Amino acid sequence: CNIKDIFIIEEHEHTIQHSDGSLDGLFLKLQIGLISGISLIVGTMIGSGIFISPKAVLEGTGAVGPCLCVWAACGILATLGALCYVELGTMITKSGGEYSYLTEGFGPVLGYLYSWTTIIVLKPSSFAIIALSCAEYASAPFYPGCTPDVVVTKCLAVASLLLISIVNCMSVKLASYVQNIFTVAKLFIILVIVVAGIVLLAQGNTKNLSNSFEGGTTSFGAIGLAFYNGLWAYDGWNQLNFITEELIDPYRNLPLAIIIGIPLVSVCYVLVNIAYFTVLTATELLQSPAVAVTFGDKVLHPVSWIVPLFVVFSTFGAANGNCFTGGRLTNVAGREGHMIKILSYISVKYYTPAPAIIFNGILAIVYIIPADINTLINYFSFAQWVFYGLTALVLIVFRFTRKEMKRPVKIPIAIAVLVVVVSCYLVLAPIIDKPEVEYLYCTLFILSGLPLYFLFVFHKFHWTRRIMSKHKHLTMQDPNQMRRRMQGLRIE
């Protein structure tokens, strides 16, 4: 990103200064409408998870019936969590998702710990996981009957990361068009799989669905891990809250996009899993390296090549959505002084948070080098559900401490309580049932942000101010008011 294409919001001048010295009203524009919002949610949720996680969910549940129940329960939980975010997102219309809500509800320390964990680990590792999945499906047709070469897979993953980062740096509209197009592509392949499954069911292929609860596990921790992998496939239900400042009419479009998008994905996931089991036995599904490809080979043999092709499209679109929202979180943390200030810069030419996007992409490439998908999923889910539960707790706290705040959307508080309880279960169950050192590493990493916060943010030493100074910025809680303010700026 050329430094000449960067503007800085000056801390003391309350003006926006270009590199040539001119002042102007420049900010991230309102460019995301309802259709693009739905595409972002659906396109980010439907990625690699439904094509990889069925195996991991079945391993945790032990039988077809409990497996389908977990998929349905994950959809309900994602919907309930999203409803909490609807109320928070219409109360606090800042970008950044959980970062903004945790900072507002519990103070800057917890907000910093979230930004530290999410920006350094969760977002880039998620970006890397999806890119690896995309690369695995893209290379699978060239290695029939065997596993693709690891070096080839990782090189393809890096190439996709670079391409997506460039697209998101160049244009918000281009990134939105990519998201919309690839969302249509992934819905098409899901429709193909579901229709094929319905036809097979009508022909009497129900053997794998009979006595479906026989042999199911009752392990407390195993079911928790099954939920982890199922919820990984549903992850993305909160993505629209990361770009609230760029959402046209957030009070209308945020709730509508969530109410339409998440139930649509939930229905698709359950139907896709039923379709898998009309063709594959539990043993075949567990042995398959790519469930969707195996399904296509058995059912769509003359045109089975369309399955890996459209799965590549699906994962590519999910990675694009992850990059889009990850850059916004990093940008917001930078402008609040919780990350180095260059990450708060915005391209004058493209109106995108280019430095934040580039930073996120570089970290994702680093995570690809030693990556193991299952380990990363467990690591990601453990830390993420800690913050999901805390964010739902913010909603409960606000009901008692911020009664005067305007609530365009108000949900029953019982929903937030349920999300907090389930989050505690998802965090504690695997640790109690089967303690593993990776959970300790995750906890230590989150807490390692505390000394960095007090060193770089709280004490504000002279040498840290130069790289961490907080920019006074203009939020878009009221876009019309912001535009009026921008028009009144004094141009020197």
GROMACS .gro file of C-alpha atoms in nm:
model
  492
    1CYS     CA    1   0.000   0.000   0.000
    2ASN     CA    2   0.154   0.328  -0.112
    3ILE     CA    3   0.195   0.567   0.181
    4LYS     CA    4   0.076   0.847  -0.047
    5ASP     CA    5  -0.262   0.676  -0.065
    6ILE     CA    6  -0.305   0.685   0.315
    7PHE     CA    7  -0.478   0.949   0.522
    8ILE     CA    8  -0.456   1.008   0.895
    9ILE     CA    9  -0.724   1.152   1.118
   10GLU     CA   10  -0.525   1.402   1.318
   11GLU     CA   11  -0.561   1.370   1.695
   12HIS     CA   12  -0.573   1.736   1.782
   13GLU     CA   13  -0.700   1.902   1.466
   14HIS     CA   14  -1.022   1.699   1.434
   15THR     CA   15  -0.961   1.708   1.061
   16ILE     CA   16  -0.866   1.456   0.796
   17GLN     CA   17  -0.536   1.537   0.630
   18HIS     CA   18  -0.409   1.389   0.304
   19SER     CA   19  -0.043   1.329   0.226
   20ASP     CA   20  -0.039   1.644   0.009
   21GLY     CA   21  -0.159   1.857   0.300
   22SER     CA   22  -0.519   1.903   0.185
   23LEU     CA   23  -0.813   1.836   0.414
   24ASP     CA   24  -1.122   1.647   0.323
   25GLY     CA   25  -1.413   1.449   0.463
   26LEU     CA   26  -1.297   1.096   0.394
   27PHE     CA   27  -1.415   0.781   0.570
   28LEU     CA   28  -1.533   0.429   0.502
   29LYS     CA   29  -1.847   0.464   0.294
   30LEU     CA   30  -2.194   0.319   0.342
   31GLN     CA   31  -2.181   0.058   0.065
   32ILE     CA   32  -2.325  -0.263   0.214
   33GLY     CA   33  -2.698  -0.315   0.153
   34LEU     CA   34  -2.936  -0.590   0.258
   35ILE     CA   35  -2.847  -0.832  -0.023
   36SER     CA   36  -2.475  -0.787   0.036
   37GLY     CA   37  -2.531  -0.827   0.410
   38ILE     CA   38  -2.715  -1.157   0.361
   39SER     CA   39  -2.444  -1.269   0.119
   40LEU     CA   40  -2.176  -1.186   0.376
   41ILE     CA   41  -2.349  -1.393   0.646
   42VAL     CA   42  -2.444  -1.686   0.422
   43GLY     CA   43  -2.120  -1.671   0.225
   44THR     CA   44  -1.903  -1.669   0.537
   45MET     CA   45  -2.099  -1.939   0.719
   46ILE     CA   46  -2.112  -2.177   0.422
   47GLY     CA   47  -1.746  -2.237   0.358
   48SER     CA   48  -1.537  -2.541   0.427
   49GLY     CA   49  -1.720  -2.652   0.743
   50ILE     CA   50  -2.012  -2.837   0.585
   51PHE     CA   51  -1.770  -3.023   0.358
   52ILE     CA   52  -1.518  -3.113   0.632
   53SER     CA   53  -1.694  -3.098   0.971
   54PRO     CA   54  -1.953  -3.378   0.908
   55LYS     CA   55  -1.677  -3.630   0.976
   56ALA     CA   56  -1.564  -3.461   1.298
   57VAL     CA   57  -1.922  -3.423   1.426
   58LEU     CA   58  -1.993  -3.791   1.358
   59GLU     CA   59  -1.676  -3.889   1.544
   60GLY     CA   60  -1.795  -3.696   1.848
   61THR     CA   61  -2.151  -3.831   1.848
   62GLY     CA   62  -2.088  -4.190   1.738
   63ALA     CA   63  -2.413  -4.236   1.541
   64VAL     CA   64  -2.616  -4.078   1.262
   65GLY     CA   65  -2.912  -3.967   1.478
   66PRO     CA   66  -2.715  -3.773   1.739
   67CYS     CA   67  -2.503  -3.629   1.458
   68LEU     CA   68  -2.810  -3.479   1.287
   69CYS     CA   69  -2.938  -3.353   1.623
   70VAL     CA   70  -2.608  -3.174   1.688
   71TRP     CA   71  -2.626  -3.007   1.346
   72ALA     CA   72  -2.979  -2.883   1.418
   73ALA     CA   73  -2.887  -2.772   1.771
   74CYS     CA   74  -2.586  -2.580   1.638
   75GLY     CA   75  -2.818  -2.392   1.401
   76ILE     CA   76  -3.052  -2.301   1.687
   77LEU     CA   77  -2.760  -2.187   1.902
   78ALA     CA   78  -2.614  -1.977   1.621
   79THR     CA   79  -2.954  -1.813   1.572
   80LEU     CA   80  -2.990  -1.734   1.944
   81GLY     CA   81  -2.639  -1.591   1.958
   82ALA     CA   82  -2.708  -1.381   1.650
   83LEU     CA   83  -3.024  -1.239   1.811
   84CYS     CA   84  -2.810  -1.115   2.101
   85TYR     CA   85  -2.582  -0.948   1.849
   86VAL     CA   86  -2.881  -0.787   1.675
   87GLU     CA   87  -2.973  -0.600   1.992
   88LEU     CA   88  -2.612  -0.504   2.064
   89GLY     CA   89  -2.548  -0.405   1.702
   90THR     CA   90  -2.847  -0.169   1.692
   91MET     CA   91  -2.753  -0.021   2.032
   92ILE     CA   92  -2.383   0.031   1.953
   93THR     CA   93  -2.352   0.102   1.581
   94LYS     CA   94  -1.975   0.074   1.566
   95SER     CA   95  -1.779  -0.169   1.355
   96GLY     CA   96  -1.562  -0.428   1.525
   97GLY     CA   97  -1.823  -0.673   1.655
   98GLU     CA   98  -1.737  -0.816   1.997
   99TYR     CA   99  -1.447  -0.572   2.035
  100SER     CA  100  -1.678  -0.270   2.046
  101TYR     CA  101  -1.933  -0.442   2.272
  102LEU     CA  102  -1.680  -0.577   2.523
  103THR     CA  103  -1.501  -0.243   2.540
  104GLU     CA  104  -1.828  -0.060   2.599
  105GLY     CA  105  -1.956  -0.315   2.851
  106PHE     CA  106  -1.651  -0.422   3.051
  107GLY     CA  107  -1.388  -0.160   2.972
  108PRO     CA  108  -1.079  -0.131   2.753
  109VAL     CA  109  -0.878  -0.412   2.917
  110LEU     CA  110  -1.118  -0.688   2.811
  111GLY     CA  111  -1.165  -0.519   2.474
  112TYR     CA  112  -0.789  -0.521   2.427
  113LEU     CA  113  -0.761  -0.890   2.525
  114TYR     CA  114  -1.026  -0.971   2.266
  115SER     CA  115  -0.854  -0.768   1.995
  116TRP     CA  116  -0.516  -0.915   2.088
  117THR     CA  117  -0.644  -1.273   2.070
  118THR     CA  118  -0.867  -1.229   1.766
  119ILE     CA  119  -0.636  -1.019   1.551
  120ILE     CA  120  -0.321  -1.218   1.625
  121VAL     CA  121  -0.470  -1.572   1.635
  122LEU     CA  122  -0.842  -1.621   1.571
  123LYS     CA  123  -0.904  -1.422   1.253
  124PRO     CA  124  -0.583  -1.514   1.066
  125SER     CA  125  -0.600  -1.880   1.175
  126SER     CA  126  -0.962  -1.896   1.055
  127PHE     CA  127  -0.854  -1.732   0.728
  128ALA     CA  128  -0.576  -1.992   0.699
  129ILE     CA  129  -0.808  -2.288   0.773
  130ILE     CA  130  -1.053  -2.185   0.502
  131ALA     CA  131  -0.774  -2.123   0.250
  132LEU     CA  132  -0.626  -2.467   0.324
  133SER     CA  133  -0.966  -2.626   0.273
  134CYS     CA  134  -1.001  -2.442  -0.058
  135ALA     CA  135  -0.658  -2.565  -0.165
  136GLU     CA  136  -0.731  -2.925  -0.064
  137TYR     CA  137  -1.045  -2.939  -0.275
  138ALA     CA  138  -0.876  -2.758  -0.565
  139SER     CA  139  -0.589  -3.008  -0.573
  140ALA     CA  140  -0.793  -3.325  -0.500
  141PRO     CA  141  -0.891  -3.395  -0.867
  142PHE     CA  142  -0.524  -3.402  -0.965
  143TYR     CA  143  -0.447  -3.673  -0.708
  144PRO     CA  144  -0.714  -3.942  -0.766
  145GLY     CA  145  -0.713  -4.210  -0.500
  146CYS     CA  146  -0.452  -4.044  -0.278
  147THR     CA  147  -0.394  -3.739  -0.060
  148PRO     CA  148  -0.270  -3.423  -0.235
  149ASP     CA  149   0.090  -3.326  -0.175
  150VAL     CA  150   0.122  -3.098   0.129
  151VAL     CA  151   0.355  -2.852  -0.045
  152VAL     CA  152   0.113  -2.813  -0.338
  153THR     CA  153  -0.180  -2.760  -0.103
  154LYS     CA  154  -0.003  -2.496   0.100
  155CYS     CA  155   0.121  -2.311  -0.208
  156LEU     CA  156  -0.234  -2.298  -0.346
  157ALA     CA  157  -0.359  -2.176  -0.008
  158VAL     CA  158  -0.103  -1.895  -0.003
  159ALA     CA  159  -0.197  -1.795  -0.358
  160SER     CA  160  -0.565  -1.773  -0.263
  161LEU     CA  161  -0.481  -1.564   0.046
  162LEU     CA  162  -0.281  -1.319  -0.164
  163LEU     CA  163  -0.553  -1.289  -0.429
  164ILE     CA  164  -0.829  -1.231  -0.172
  165SER     CA  165  -0.623  -0.973   0.017
  166ILE     CA  166  -0.552  -0.781  -0.304
  167VAL     CA  167  -0.922  -0.777  -0.398
  168ASN     CA  168  -1.021  -0.647  -0.055
  169CYS     CA  169  -0.750  -0.381  -0.062
  170MET     CA  170  -0.860  -0.253  -0.402
  171SER     CA  171  -1.235  -0.204  -0.359
  172VAL     CA  172  -1.520  -0.259  -0.115
  173LYS     CA  173  -1.764  -0.297  -0.404
  174LEU     CA  174  -1.541  -0.549  -0.580
  175ALA     CA  175  -1.511  -0.753  -0.261
  176SER     CA  176  -1.892  -0.737  -0.222
  177TYR     CA  177  -1.945  -0.851  -0.582
  178VAL     CA  178  -1.706  -1.143  -0.524
  179GLN     CA  179  -1.898  -1.231  -0.209
  180ASN     CA  180  -2.236  -1.219  -0.383
  181ILE     CA  181  -2.121  -1.427  -0.683
  182PHE     CA  182  -1.956  -1.698  -0.475
  183THR     CA  183  -2.253  -1.711  -0.238
  184VAL     CA  184  -2.477  -1.796  -0.534
  185ALA     CA  185  -2.225  -2.063  -0.639
  186LYS     CA  186  -2.219  -2.229  -0.298
  187LEU     CA  187  -2.599  -2.227  -0.270
  188PHE     CA  188  -2.610  -2.395  -0.611
  189ILE     CA  189  -2.387  -2.686  -0.509
  190ILE     CA  190  -2.579  -2.729  -0.184
  191LEU     CA  191  -2.901  -2.737  -0.385
  192VAL     CA  192  -2.752  -3.006  -0.610
  193ILE     CA  193  -2.653  -3.220  -0.310
  194VAL     CA  194  -2.990  -3.173  -0.137
  195VAL     CA  195  -3.193  -3.254  -0.451
  196ALA     CA  196  -2.982  -3.563  -0.511
  197GLY     CA  197  -3.045  -3.670  -0.152
  198ILE     CA  198  -3.421  -3.617  -0.185
  199VAL     CA  199  -3.429  -3.828  -0.502
  200LEU     CA  200  -3.234  -4.108  -0.331
  201LEU     CA  201  -3.466  -4.098  -0.028
  202ALA     CA  202  -3.768  -4.123  -0.259
  203GLN     CA  203  -3.607  -4.430  -0.414
  204GLY     CA  204  -3.589  -4.595  -0.071
  205ASN     CA  205  -3.226  -4.535   0.029
  206THR     CA  206  -3.301  -4.505   0.401
  207LYS     CA  207  -3.088  -4.790   0.538
  208ASN     CA  208  -2.827  -4.559   0.695
  209LEU     CA  209  -3.101  -4.351   0.862
  210SER     CA  210  -3.276  -4.644   1.031
  211ASN     CA  211  -3.187  -4.718   1.396
  212SER     CA  212  -2.989  -4.395   1.373
  213PHE     CA  213  -2.939  -4.350   1.749
  214GLU     CA  214  -2.787  -4.694   1.804
  215GLY     CA  215  -2.426  -4.670   1.927
  216GLY     CA  216  -2.443  -4.299   2.007
  217THR     CA  217  -2.198  -4.162   2.264
  218THR     CA  218  -2.298  -4.007   2.595
  219SER     CA  219  -1.958  -3.862   2.681
  220PHE     CA  220  -1.984  -3.510   2.820
  221GLY     CA  221  -1.665  -3.391   2.652
  222ALA     CA  222  -1.708  -3.581   2.324
  223ILE     CA  223  -2.043  -3.414   2.261
  224GLY     CA  224  -1.879  -3.082   2.343
  225LEU     CA  225  -1.613  -3.146   2.079
  226ALA     CA  226  -1.885  -3.245   1.833
  227PHE     CA  227  -2.052  -2.910   1.899
  228TYR     CA  228  -1.716  -2.739   1.845
  229ASN     CA  229  -1.684  -2.884   1.497
  230GLY     CA  230  -2.051  -2.825   1.413
  231LEU     CA  231  -2.035  -2.465   1.532
  232TRP     CA  232  -1.718  -2.420   1.327
  233ALA     CA  233  -1.933  -2.485   1.021
  234TYR     CA  234  -2.184  -2.226   1.147
  235ASP     CA  235  -1.917  -1.973   1.234
  236GLY     CA  236  -1.980  -1.644   1.058
  237TRP     CA  237  -2.322  -1.565   1.206
  238ASN     CA  238  -2.167  -1.260   1.377
  239GLN     CA  239  -1.972  -1.128   1.078
  240LEU     CA  240  -2.212  -0.849   0.984
  241ASN     CA  241  -2.151  -0.683   1.322
  242PHE     CA  242  -1.789  -0.626   1.222
  243ILE     CA  243  -1.891  -0.382   0.945
  244THR     CA  244  -2.185  -0.197   1.102
  245GLU     CA  245  -2.038   0.142   1.009
  246GLU     CA  246  -2.049   0.049   0.639
  247LEU     CA  247  -2.400  -0.098   0.651
  248ILE     CA  248  -2.678   0.103   0.490
  249ASP     CA  249  -2.962   0.156   0.743
  250PRO     CA  250  -2.822  -0.080   1.010
  251TYR     CA  251  -3.137  -0.058   1.224
  252ARG     CA  252  -3.328  -0.232   0.944
  253ASN     CA  253  -3.074  -0.429   0.746
  254LEU     CA  254  -2.876  -0.581   1.035
  255PRO     CA  255  -3.175  -0.764   1.188
  256LEU     CA  256  -3.322  -0.859   0.849
  257ALA     CA  257  -2.995  -1.000   0.715
  258ILE     CA  258  -2.945  -1.212   1.027
  259ILE     CA  259  -3.307  -1.334   1.044
  260ILE     CA  260  -3.298  -1.438   0.677
  261GLY     CA  261  -2.941  -1.564   0.651
  262ILE     CA  262  -2.890  -1.789   0.954
  263PRO     CA  263  -3.212  -1.999   0.932
  264LEU     CA  264  -3.141  -2.046   0.560
  265VAL     CA  265  -2.797  -2.186   0.638
  266SER     CA  266  -2.931  -2.405   0.920
  267VAL     CA  267  -3.187  -2.571   0.693
  268CYS     CA  268  -2.924  -2.624   0.422
  269TYR     CA  269  -2.682  -2.788   0.665
  270VAL     CA  270  -2.933  -3.039   0.805
  271LEU     CA  271  -3.056  -3.131   0.456
  272VAL     CA  272  -2.700  -3.171   0.325
  273ASN     CA  273  -2.611  -3.407   0.610
  274ILE     CA  274  -2.924  -3.614   0.548
  275ALA     CA  275  -2.823  -3.633   0.181
  276TYR     CA  276  -2.476  -3.757   0.278
  277PHE     CA  277  -2.623  -4.040   0.485
  278THR     CA  278  -2.852  -4.154   0.203
  279VAL     CA  279  -2.537  -4.259   0.015
  280LEU     CA  280  -2.259  -4.306   0.270
  281THR     CA  281  -2.254  -4.527   0.575
  282ALA     CA  282  -2.108  -4.387   0.896
  283THR     CA  283  -1.786  -4.581   0.832
  284GLU     CA  284  -1.754  -4.453   0.474
  285LEU     CA  285  -1.813  -4.097   0.587
  286LEU     CA  286  -1.544  -4.125   0.856
  287GLN     CA  287  -1.294  -4.271   0.605
  288SER     CA  288  -1.359  -4.010   0.338
  289PRO     CA  289  -1.092  -3.737   0.309
  290ALA     CA  290  -1.343  -3.508   0.132
  291VAL     CA  291  -1.703  -3.599   0.210
  292ALA     CA  292  -1.865  -3.386  -0.059
  293VAL     CA  293  -1.631  -3.521  -0.329
  294THR     CA  294  -1.699  -3.881  -0.224
  295PHE     CA  295  -2.072  -3.809  -0.238
  296GLY     CA  296  -2.034  -3.662  -0.587
  297ASP     CA  297  -1.834  -3.962  -0.711
  298LYS     CA  298  -2.109  -4.200  -0.600
  299VAL     CA  299  -2.413  -3.999  -0.712
  300LEU     CA  300  -2.308  -3.758  -0.989
  301HIS     CA  301  -2.053  -3.976  -1.166
  302PRO     CA  302  -2.073  -3.827  -1.519
  303VAL     CA  303  -2.049  -3.472  -1.382
  304SER     CA  304  -1.891  -3.542  -1.042
  305TRP     CA  305  -1.624  -3.282  -1.119
  306ILE     CA  306  -1.871  -3.003  -1.040
  307VAL     CA  307  -1.861  -3.089  -0.667
  308PRO     CA  308  -1.492  -3.011  -0.600
  309LEU     CA  309  -1.515  -2.713  -0.836
  310PHE     CA  310  -1.807  -2.553  -0.653
  311VAL     CA  311  -1.665  -2.643  -0.313
  312VAL     CA  312  -1.356  -2.444  -0.415
  313PHE     CA  313  -1.589  -2.155  -0.500
  314SER     CA  314  -1.761  -2.196  -0.164
  315THR     CA  315  -1.443  -2.192   0.042
  316PHE     CA  316  -1.299  -1.907  -0.163
  317GLY     CA  317  -1.609  -1.697  -0.093
  318ALA     CA  318  -1.592  -1.778   0.279
  319ALA     CA  319  -1.228  -1.674   0.288
  320ASN     CA  320  -1.320  -1.347   0.114
  321GLY     CA  321  -1.582  -1.272   0.379
  322ASN     CA  322  -1.338  -1.356   0.658
  323CYS     CA  323  -1.079  -1.120   0.511
  324PHE     CA  324  -1.339  -0.844   0.468
  325THR     CA  325  -1.449  -0.848   0.832
  326GLY     CA  326  -1.104  -0.921   0.977
  327GLY     CA  327  -0.965  -0.607   0.823
  328ARG     CA  328  -1.240  -0.396   0.982
  329LEU     CA  329  -1.173  -0.533   1.331
  330THR     CA  330  -0.801  -0.464   1.298
  331ASN     CA  331  -0.875  -0.113   1.170
  332VAL     CA  332  -1.107  -0.032   1.462
  333ALA     CA  333  -0.855  -0.162   1.718
  334GLY     CA  334  -0.587   0.051   1.554
  335ARG     CA  335  -0.790   0.371   1.569
  336GLU     CA  336  -0.871   0.304   1.938
  337GLY     CA  337  -0.500   0.279   2.017
  338HIS     CA  338  -0.507  -0.095   2.089
  339MET     CA  339  -0.294  -0.178   1.785
  340ILE     CA  340  -0.019   0.014   1.610
  341LYS     CA  341  -0.163   0.327   1.454
  342ILE     CA  342  -0.072   0.241   1.094
  343LEU     CA  343  -0.341  -0.028   1.108
  344SER     CA  344  -0.602   0.249   1.149
  345TYR     CA  345  -0.505   0.411   0.818
  346ILE     CA  346  -0.742   0.402   0.522
  347SER     CA  347  -0.656   0.419   0.153
  348VAL     CA  348  -0.753   0.754   0.001
  349LYS     CA  349  -0.772   0.598  -0.343
  350TYR     CA  350  -0.977   0.287  -0.263
  351TYR     CA  351  -1.156   0.375   0.063
  352THR     CA  352  -1.045   0.045   0.220
  353PRO     CA  353  -0.849  -0.033   0.543
  354ALA     CA  354  -0.562  -0.164   0.332
  355PRO     CA  355  -0.289  -0.185   0.602
  356ALA     CA  356  -0.519  -0.385   0.831
  357ILE     CA  357  -0.611  -0.624   0.549
  358ILE     CA  358  -0.246  -0.673   0.453
  359PHE     CA  359  -0.152  -0.739   0.816
  360ASN     CA  360  -0.428  -0.999   0.851
  361GLY     CA  361  -0.318  -1.169   0.528
  362ILE     CA  362   0.047  -1.189   0.635
  363LEU     CA  363  -0.045  -1.354   0.965
  364ALA     CA  364  -0.270  -1.605   0.783
  365ILE     CA  365   0.022  -1.705   0.559
  366VAL     CA  366   0.235  -1.761   0.870
  367TYR     CA  367  -0.032  -1.992   1.017
  368ILE     CA  368  -0.049  -2.195   0.697
  369ILE     CA  369   0.312  -2.311   0.729
  370PRO     CA  370   0.264  -2.550   1.028
  371ALA     CA  371  -0.115  -2.578   1.001
  372ASP     CA  372  -0.319  -2.880   1.106
  373ILE     CA  373  -0.687  -2.814   1.040
  374ASN     CA  374  -0.840  -3.010   1.329
  375THR     CA  375  -0.601  -2.865   1.588
  376LEU     CA  376  -0.667  -2.514   1.463
  377ILE     CA  377  -1.044  -2.568   1.475
  378ASN     CA  378  -1.031  -2.680   1.840
  379TYR     CA  379  -0.796  -2.394   1.930
  380PHE     CA  380  -1.015  -2.143   1.748
  381SER     CA  381  -1.344  -2.265   1.899
  382PHE     CA  382  -1.219  -2.276   2.258
  383ALA     CA  383  -1.106  -1.914   2.258
  384GLN     CA  384  -1.391  -1.784   2.044
  385TRP     CA  385  -1.666  -1.920   2.268
  386VAL     CA  386  -1.509  -1.755   2.570
  387PHE     CA  387  -1.569  -1.420   2.400
  388TYR     CA  388  -1.912  -1.516   2.261
  389GLY     CA  389  -2.026  -1.588   2.616
  390LEU     CA  390  -1.880  -1.264   2.750
  391THR     CA  391  -2.049  -1.066   2.471
  392ALA     CA  392  -2.388  -1.217   2.556
  393LEU     CA  393  -2.314  -1.127   2.917
  394VAL     CA  394  -2.268  -0.764   2.808
  395LEU     CA  395  -2.629  -0.765   2.690
  396ILE     CA  396  -2.745  -0.888   3.031
  397VAL     CA  397  -2.534  -0.628   3.212
  398PHE     CA  398  -2.670  -0.348   2.991
  399ARG     CA  399  -3.028  -0.441   3.087
  400PHE     CA  400  -2.947  -0.335   3.444
  401THR     CA  401  -2.679  -0.066   3.400
  402ARG     CA  402  -2.779   0.102   3.071
  403LYS     CA  403  -3.157   0.113   3.092
  404GLU     CA  404  -3.162   0.454   2.924
  405MET     CA  405  -2.991   0.332   2.603
  406LYS     CA  406  -3.205   0.323   2.291
  407ARG     CA  407  -3.289  -0.035   2.188
  408PRO     CA  408  -3.438  -0.050   1.836
  409VAL     CA  409  -3.447  -0.428   1.876
  410LYS     CA  410  -3.505  -0.589   2.216
  411ILE     CA  411  -3.488  -0.966   2.267
  412PRO     CA  412  -3.600  -1.171   2.571
  413ILE     CA  413  -3.318  -1.171   2.827
  414ALA     CA  414  -3.362  -1.548   2.865
  415ILE     CA  415  -3.198  -1.590   2.522
  416ALA     CA  416  -2.883  -1.411   2.638
  417VAL     CA  417  -2.877  -1.618   2.959
  418LEU     CA  418  -2.904  -1.940   2.757
  419VAL     CA  419  -2.620  -1.834   2.526
  420VAL     CA  420  -2.398  -1.760   2.828
  421VAL     CA  421  -2.477  -2.099   2.985
  422VAL     CA  422  -2.411  -2.289   2.661
  423SER     CA  423  -2.087  -2.096   2.609
  424CYS     CA  424  -1.969  -2.203   2.956
  425TYR     CA  425  -2.050  -2.564   2.866
  426LEU     CA  426  -1.862  -2.546   2.535
  427VAL     CA  427  -1.559  -2.398   2.707
  428LEU     CA  428  -1.550  -2.629   3.011
  429ALA     CA  429  -1.682  -2.963   2.884
  430PRO     CA  430  -1.381  -3.070   2.672
  431ILE     CA  431  -1.139  -2.955   2.942
  432ILE     CA  432  -1.316  -3.154   3.215
  433ASP     CA  433  -1.365  -3.465   3.002
  434LYS     CA  434  -1.024  -3.473   2.836
  435PRO     CA  435  -0.773  -3.211   2.952
  436GLU     CA  436  -0.523  -3.119   2.683
  437VAL     CA  437  -0.229  -2.886   2.692
  438GLU     CA  438  -0.355  -2.680   2.396
  439TYR     CA  439  -0.631  -2.533   2.616
  440LEU     CA  440  -0.370  -2.415   2.865
  441TYR     CA  441  -0.166  -2.262   2.584
  442CYS     CA  442  -0.475  -2.081   2.459
  443THR     CA  443  -0.551  -1.940   2.805
  444LEU     CA  444  -0.193  -1.831   2.858
  445PHE     CA  445  -0.190  -1.661   2.519
  446ILE     CA  446  -0.505  -1.463   2.600
  447LEU     CA  447  -0.363  -1.354   2.936
  448SER     CA  448  -0.028  -1.265   2.777
  449GLY     CA  449  -0.202  -0.960   2.636
  450LEU     CA  450  -0.221  -0.804   2.984
  451PRO     CA  451   0.147  -0.701   3.012
  452LEU     CA  452   0.134  -0.570   2.656
  453TYR     CA  453  -0.175  -0.364   2.741
  454PHE     CA  454  -0.016  -0.203   3.047
  455LEU     CA  455   0.311  -0.146   2.862
  456PHE     CA  456   0.180  -0.006   2.532
  457VAL     CA  457  -0.167   0.130   2.612
  458PHE     CA  458  -0.226   0.203   2.980
  459HIS     CA  459   0.101   0.367   3.085
  460LYS     CA  460   0.149   0.548   2.754
  461PHE     CA  461   0.527   0.575   2.773
  462HIS     CA  462   0.674   0.836   2.545
  463TRP     CA  463   0.830   0.578   2.312
  464THR     CA  464   0.506   0.384   2.279
  465ARG     CA  465   0.293   0.687   2.192
  466ARG     CA  466   0.462   0.710   1.856
  467ILE     CA  467   0.333   0.369   1.747
  468MET     CA  468   0.017   0.326   1.958
  469SER     CA  469  -0.136   0.677   1.987
  470LYS     CA  470  -0.514   0.680   1.974
  471HIS     CA  471  -0.668   0.872   1.686
  472LYS     CA  472  -0.981   1.070   1.752
  473HIS     CA  473  -1.210   0.941   1.484
  474LEU     CA  474  -1.560   0.998   1.358
  475THR     CA  475  -1.790   0.705   1.419
  476MET     CA  476  -2.094   0.643   1.204
  477GLN     CA  477  -2.358   0.598   1.471
  478ASP     CA  478  -2.559   0.856   1.279
  479PRO     CA  479  -2.433   0.868   0.918
  480ASN     CA  480  -2.636   1.178   0.828
  481GLN     CA  481  -2.501   1.369   1.128
  482MET     CA  482  -2.150   1.263   1.032
  483ARG     CA  483  -2.192   1.388   0.677
  484ARG     CA  484  -2.319   1.724   0.804
  485ARG     CA  485  -2.017   1.746   1.029
  486MET     CA  486  -1.783   1.661   0.743
  487GLN     CA  487  -1.938   1.931   0.528
  488GLY     CA  488  -1.865   2.186   0.803
  489LEU     CA  489  -1.493   2.110   0.822
  490ARG     CA  490  -1.269   2.411   0.766
  491ILE     CA  491  -1.057   2.357   0.454
  492GLU     CA  492  -0.725   2.538   0.474
   0.00000   0.00000   0.00000
